[in-house]
Amino acid sequence: MKEQFYPFKKIEKKWQKKWAAERLFKMDPASSQPKFYCLMMFPYPSSALHVGHGRNYIIGDVVARYKIMRRFNILAPMGWDAFGLPAENAAIKSGIHPKTSTLNNIKTMKRQLNSWGVGYDWDREIASCMPDYYKWTQWIFLELYKKGLAYKKKASVNWCPSCQTVLANEQVVDGACERCSTQVELRSLEQWFFKITDYAQKLLDDLALLEDWPERVRLMQKNWIGRSEGVEIDFKIADTDIILPCFTTRVDTIYGATYMVLAVEHPLIEDLIKGAKNEKEIKKFINEVKKESLVERVSADVEKKGIFTGRYVINPVNNKKIPLWIANYILMEYGTGAVMAVPAHDQRDFDFAKKYDLSIEVVIDDPKEQLDGKNMKEAYIEEGQMVNSGKFNGIPSLDAMEKIADYMEQEKIGRRKIHYKLRDWLISRQRYWGAPIPIVYCDACGIQPVNEKDLPVLLPEKIKFKPHGESPLKDVKDFVETKCPRCNKKARREIDTMDTFVDSSWYFLRYLSPKDDKRPFDKDIVNKWLPVDQYIGGVEHAILHLMYSRFIVKVLHDMGHVGFKEPFAKLFTQGMIVKDGAKMSKSKGNVVSPDKLIDKYGADTVRSYTLFIGPPEKDAEWNDRGVEGAWRFLNRVWRLVEQATSDPSTLLGAGKRQGAGENPSDRSLRRRTHLTIKKVTEDMEGSFHFNTALSAIMELVNEIYKVSDRRPLDLARGRQATGDKDFKEAIESVIILLAPFVPHIAEEMWERSGNKKSVFKAEWPKHDEKAIIQEKVTMVIQINGRVRSKIEISSGATEDEVKKAVLENPVVNKWTGGKTPKKFIIVKGRLVNLVI
RNA sequence: GCCGGAGUGGCGGAACUGGCUGACGCGCACGACUCAAAAUCGUGUGAGGUUACCCCUCGUGUGGGUUCGACUCCCACCUCCGGCACCA
């Protein structure tokens, strides 16, 4: 009696061992084959992986295995983004040291990765929380410091009063802490920043180099950088010599400026309102606005509020005196914190002017109707013809923008300027579980960087986790007390640690020489292997991680440490797997664990279902029933190969073997084989649409089953009856084409078919264009665009032959009634359309 | 509000460059095998009509348009998802 199902447990263990022993995924530095760096975003070691995470690694594994089969020298490393807040919070609750829990989680996740059968060059494993790694994260900090790209400044940051720590912007969801949902406060603290804004233009320009990135990711980055061109105009404050510059993208509306507004944080305010008769009232207003929570300040639908300062400014183009206001809708961080208000042509200014009864002056006319400031219902923000604008009257507003900017530069009352939304990267964290910032404070010498030879600044392990508003490192005397690197006198260490995004912004360089203790990476080796040929990860990193990594690489490039400008040549962002319409999460209780499924059906089943679920860049709904379909398919293939190799007679319809030869079904089997090869190869090289690749293989398997009752084959013994060649080719193609998707079962079937070497050493098949061509084709006959009939015709038939055949068709005759059609459209080999 | 992406059977999804809508899989129904079940194999499966089994009508979010022909291109709109959001 044969086993009813294929013995996946035995098989999977066997091959996982063999791959490890044969070092299938080991990168060979001496190889002359072309290189292929296949990288998956390294995971944060949380408790355990679910099937949604699996998708990422399975996709990467398919790519890597395919490239191995195409004889590339591949680098497929894996590591751990191991510093981070969750481990520290768990430590506060449970008392278990973050290092302990992190290393445990790594163990679990590594086991899970192996159980999926995904392969990596584990000799290159890295963990960002280990001193031999973060030493070099600190080195990168020092390099940026040297270049003036790491600096300290007072800034208002997000503070969670419950967790007693600052939060990264990305940890603030709708103004509240993502973990405890407490409203986040703004606190003014001395913080370390990386000057990513210096690279805004380069980061924007080089998006053009990233042709093989998803368009939407490039767009998101572009929007995030937020370049806008405009003019900075100098307004003089009346009765003083103070110049108040303000930025505008709509210099064409300058004659329509009827008031000016400052952000409440504007540094000049205090001086300006001194002695004003309502000084107290103004101060009260400012304090109220400042007190508003982040959510309120940031939301666009909050009512605009303001107060008059009692001061006036002079519009430099017409010397008009206009009132100076303070308002809650002006941001200090963008532009200069001062904005000229043109209510006729800006909706926000319009709303504000209506509320406080400020004048509205039209300076651009709507070509469709005469505008009048008094009767307008909303601002007119489109282009138009200049009016009430002195010597610029009568020209189109688009031209006026240039002309006015030229004029201002000539008169030195303004200058063209470019602004970005991108802000400098705040990298300080008042947390324990991160890389210490390698800085020392000396009373005599001030801020001093740690000497490179003294790296790493070790993170002390004995520590109290209880949060109290500052980094827990503050209480570790041995850590804080140190000597000044310059004067060697007593000094204090920086107690903040670095944002974990710093760790992950260079890890892809470390994989090339993970154990080098002399330098972070070897320049020659990274120059050979980078940029990464294929990067795979979730779209949630579209901006942060991907922007930071690009920035760090650009800095390293400009400093001569690396020879490439962009880290990732190709990017693939996979969609999320959801369950019951929601993202899998422990709190929702909809997590599907791979462990049980692998135990029940095996890794190959889980892999093929995960790949079959839909196009990998799109979100997909997990369906346990679907897993069974994948399971059935693999068993179907298994039985086919088993019968073909062990007992070919069972494939025969009880000895009803037909004579060998060129019967049509054989030709269609060979055709189907080559169509499948073509389709699968295209999906591998192009879109990664493994769902359609798999369905093509399923079709081929179905085809083999259809012809198998006439076609026996003994693959193992190589006994080939005439005409069995196509059959053998079909089955072998199935095994090879399946190998990247379901590697264990493919290896086993390959071996049982009499092959000594791994299927990954087999030749990837090439389709034969000739095999795909059909002698006879079915052409669709349409009448007035509707399908009415079909004809079989030789594929080489001329138009006249097709016409003749069509007109002879009885169905056509029924529709035409014997009349000659008005039009005869022939799409060769496909379709005929008659217009009657 | 702005910028993306998407809307196709009961479900997940296919469809090349404008050319047979619904491949492949799930589910369902019927049949074979079986004492029976499971497993497996086979057949069918968009809706409606007609039942002479050959056909006919409708059908890819909605409404228009271009075309011999539109899921595909153009215009307007609706819904859902994602990102950004008072950026001057």
PDB file of N, CA, C and O in Angstrom, chain A residues 623-646:
ATOM      1  N   ASN A 623      -6.945  32.617   3.796  1.00  0.00           N
ATOM      2  CA  ASN A 623      -8.091  31.720   3.846  1.00  0.00           C
ATOM      3  C   ASN A 623      -7.588  30.298   4.078  1.00  0.00           C
ATOM      4  O   ASN A 623      -6.905  29.730   3.241  1.00  0.00           O
ATOM      5  N   ASP A 624      -7.930  29.739   5.231  1.00  0.00           N
ATOM      6  CA  ASP A 624      -7.400  28.424   5.571  1.00  0.00           C
ATOM      7  C   ASP A 624      -7.815  27.352   4.569  1.00  0.00           C
ATOM      8  O   ASP A 624      -7.089  26.389   4.340  1.00  0.00           O
ATOM      9  N   ARG A 625      -8.997  27.533   3.969  1.00  0.00           N
ATOM     10  CA  ARG A 625      -9.442  26.564   2.963  1.00  0.00           C
ATOM     11  C   ARG A 625      -8.480  26.514   1.785  1.00  0.00           C
ATOM     12  O   ARG A 625      -8.245  25.476   1.179  1.00  0.00           O
ATOM     13  N   GLY A 626      -7.967  27.700   1.443  1.00  0.00           N
ATOM     14  CA  GLY A 626      -7.056  27.799   0.315  1.00  0.00           C
ATOM     15  C   GLY A 626      -5.798  26.969   0.514  1.00  0.00           C
ATOM     16  O   GLY A 626      -5.221  26.453  -0.450  1.00  0.00           O
ATOM     17  N   VAL A 627      -5.381  26.837   1.758  1.00  0.00           N
ATOM     18  CA  VAL A 627      -4.186  26.053   2.057  1.00  0.00           C
ATOM     19  C   VAL A 627      -4.395  24.612   1.590  1.00  0.00           C
ATOM     20  O   VAL A 627      -3.493  23.978   1.044  1.00  0.00           O
ATOM     21  N   GLU A 628      -5.622  24.127   1.778  1.00  0.00           N
ATOM     22  CA  GLU A 628      -5.893  22.754   1.369  1.00  0.00           C
ATOM     23  C   GLU A 628      -5.788  22.567  -0.130  1.00  0.00           C
ATOM     24  O   GLU A 628      -5.410  21.497  -0.609  1.00  0.00           O
ATOM     25  N   GLY A 629      -6.114  23.600  -0.875  1.00  0.00           N
ATOM     26  CA  GLY A 629      -5.974  23.530  -2.320  1.00  0.00           C
ATOM     27  C   GLY A 629      -4.520  23.344  -2.716  1.00  0.00           C
ATOM     28  O   GLY A 629      -4.196  22.529  -3.587  1.00  0.00           O
ATOM     29  N   ALA A 630      -3.664  24.091  -2.049  1.00  0.00           N
ATOM     30  CA  ALA A 630      -2.229  23.978  -2.320  1.00  0.00           C
ATOM     31  C   ALA A 630      -1.732  22.577  -1.950  1.00  0.00           C
ATOM     32  O   ALA A 630      -0.947  21.958  -2.670  1.00  0.00           O
ATOM     33  N   TRP A 631      -2.220  22.087  -0.856  1.00  0.00           N
ATOM     34  CA  TRP A 631      -1.868  20.750  -0.371  1.00  0.00           C
ATOM     35  C   TRP A 631      -2.278  19.685  -1.391  1.00  0.00           C
ATOM     36  O   TRP A 631      -1.524  18.788  -1.740  1.00  0.00           O
ATOM     37  N   ARG A 632      -3.496  19.819  -1.903  1.00  0.00           N
ATOM     38  CA  ARG A 632      -3.980  18.874  -2.911  1.00  0.00           C
ATOM     39  C   ARG A 632      -3.113  18.902  -4.163  1.00  0.00           C
ATOM     40  O   ARG A 632      -2.792  17.871  -4.727  1.00  0.00           O
ATOM     41  N   PHE A 633      -2.755  20.123  -4.565  1.00  0.00           N
ATOM     42  CA  PHE A 633      -1.955  20.257  -5.779  1.00  0.00           C
ATOM     43  C   PHE A 633      -0.612  19.549  -5.626  1.00  0.00           C
ATOM     44  O   PHE A 633      -0.202  18.779  -6.497  1.00  0.00           O
ATOM     45  N   LEU A 634       0.044  19.770  -4.506  1.00  0.00           N
ATOM     46  CA  LEU A 634       1.364  19.155  -4.329  1.00  0.00           C
ATOM     47  C   LEU A 634       1.257  17.633  -4.302  1.00  0.00           C
ATOM     48  O   LEU A 634       2.105  16.934  -4.864  1.00  0.00           O
ATOM     49  N   ASN A 635       0.203  17.139  -3.684  1.00  0.00           N
ATOM     50  CA  ASN A 635       0.010  15.690  -3.677  1.00  0.00           C
ATOM     51  C   ASN A 635      -0.242  15.151  -5.074  1.00  0.00           C
ATOM     52  O   ASN A 635       0.199  14.056  -5.422  1.00  0.00           O
ATOM     53  N   ARG A 636      -0.952  15.933  -5.839  1.00  0.00           N
ATOM     54  CA  ARG A 636      -1.248  15.548  -7.218  1.00  0.00           C
ATOM     55  C   ARG A 636       0.040  15.442  -8.034  1.00  0.00           C
ATOM     56  O   ARG A 636       0.231  14.481  -8.787  1.00  0.00           O
ATOM     57  N   VAL A 637       0.912  16.412  -7.855  1.00  0.00           N
ATOM     58  CA  VAL A 637       2.202  16.373  -8.548  1.00  0.00           C
ATOM     59  C   VAL A 637       3.020  15.191  -8.044  1.00  0.00           C
ATOM     60  O   VAL A 637       3.625  14.448  -8.824  1.00  0.00           O
ATOM     61  N   TRP A 638       2.989  15.012  -6.748  1.00  0.00           N
ATOM     62  CA  TRP A 638       3.776  13.935  -6.130  1.00  0.00           C
ATOM     63  C   TRP A 638       3.351  12.576  -6.695  1.00  0.00           C
ATOM     64  O   TRP A 638       4.184  11.765  -7.093  1.00  0.00           O
ATOM     65  N   ARG A 639       2.067  12.343  -6.749  1.00  0.00           N
ATOM     66  CA  ARG A 639       1.568  11.062  -7.263  1.00  0.00           C
ATOM     67  C   ARG A 639       1.981  10.855  -8.711  1.00  0.00           C
ATOM     68  O   ARG A 639       2.362   9.764  -9.114  1.00  0.00           O
ATOM     69  N   LEU A 640       1.918  11.914  -9.460  1.00  0.00           N
ATOM     70  CA  LEU A 640       2.293  11.843 -10.863  1.00  0.00           C
ATOM     71  C   LEU A 640       3.730  11.373 -11.013  1.00  0.00           C
ATOM     72  O   LEU A 640       4.040  10.434 -11.752  1.00  0.00           O
ATOM     73  N   VAL A 641       4.615  12.028 -10.285  1.00  0.00           N
ATOM     74  CA  VAL A 641       6.038  11.693 -10.402  1.00  0.00           C
ATOM     75  C   VAL A 641       6.300  10.314  -9.818  1.00  0.00           C
ATOM     76  O   VAL A 641       7.057   9.517 -10.374  1.00  0.00           O
ATOM     77  N   GLU A 642       5.632  10.017  -8.687  1.00  0.00           N
ATOM     78  CA  GLU A 642       5.792   8.697  -8.079  1.00  0.00           C
ATOM     79  C   GLU A 642       5.440   7.598  -9.067  1.00  0.00           C
ATOM     80  O   GLU A 642       6.169   6.624  -9.243  1.00  0.00           O
ATOM     81  N   GLN A 643       4.319   7.757  -9.714  1.00  0.00           N
ATOM     82  CA  GLN A 643       3.874   6.727 -10.644  1.00  0.00           C
ATOM     83  C   GLN A 643       4.796   6.651 -11.844  1.00  0.00           C
ATOM     84  O   GLN A 643       5.125   5.571 -12.313  1.00  0.00           O
ATOM     85  N   ALA A 644       5.228   7.791 -12.300  1.00  0.00           N
ATOM     86  CA  ALA A 644       6.092   7.803 -13.472  1.00  0.00           C
ATOM     87  C   ALA A 644       7.428   7.149 -13.168  1.00  0.00           C
ATOM     88  O   ALA A 644       8.050   6.553 -14.040  1.00  0.00           O
ATOM     89  N   THR A 645       7.886   7.281 -11.930  1.00  0.00           N
ATOM     90  CA  THR A 645       9.215   6.769 -11.625  1.00  0.00           C
ATOM     91  C   THR A 645       9.204   5.359 -11.063  1.00  0.00           C
ATOM     92  O   THR A 645      10.127   4.595 -11.292  1.00  0.00           O
ATOM     93  N   SER A 646       8.171   4.979 -10.326  1.00  0.00           N
ATOM     94  CA  SER A 646       8.241   3.684  -9.671  1.00  0.00           C
ATOM     95  C   SER A 646       7.454   2.609 -10.419  1.00  0.00           C
ATOM     96  O   SER A 646       7.926   1.505 -10.591  1.00  0.00           O
TER      97      SER A 646
END
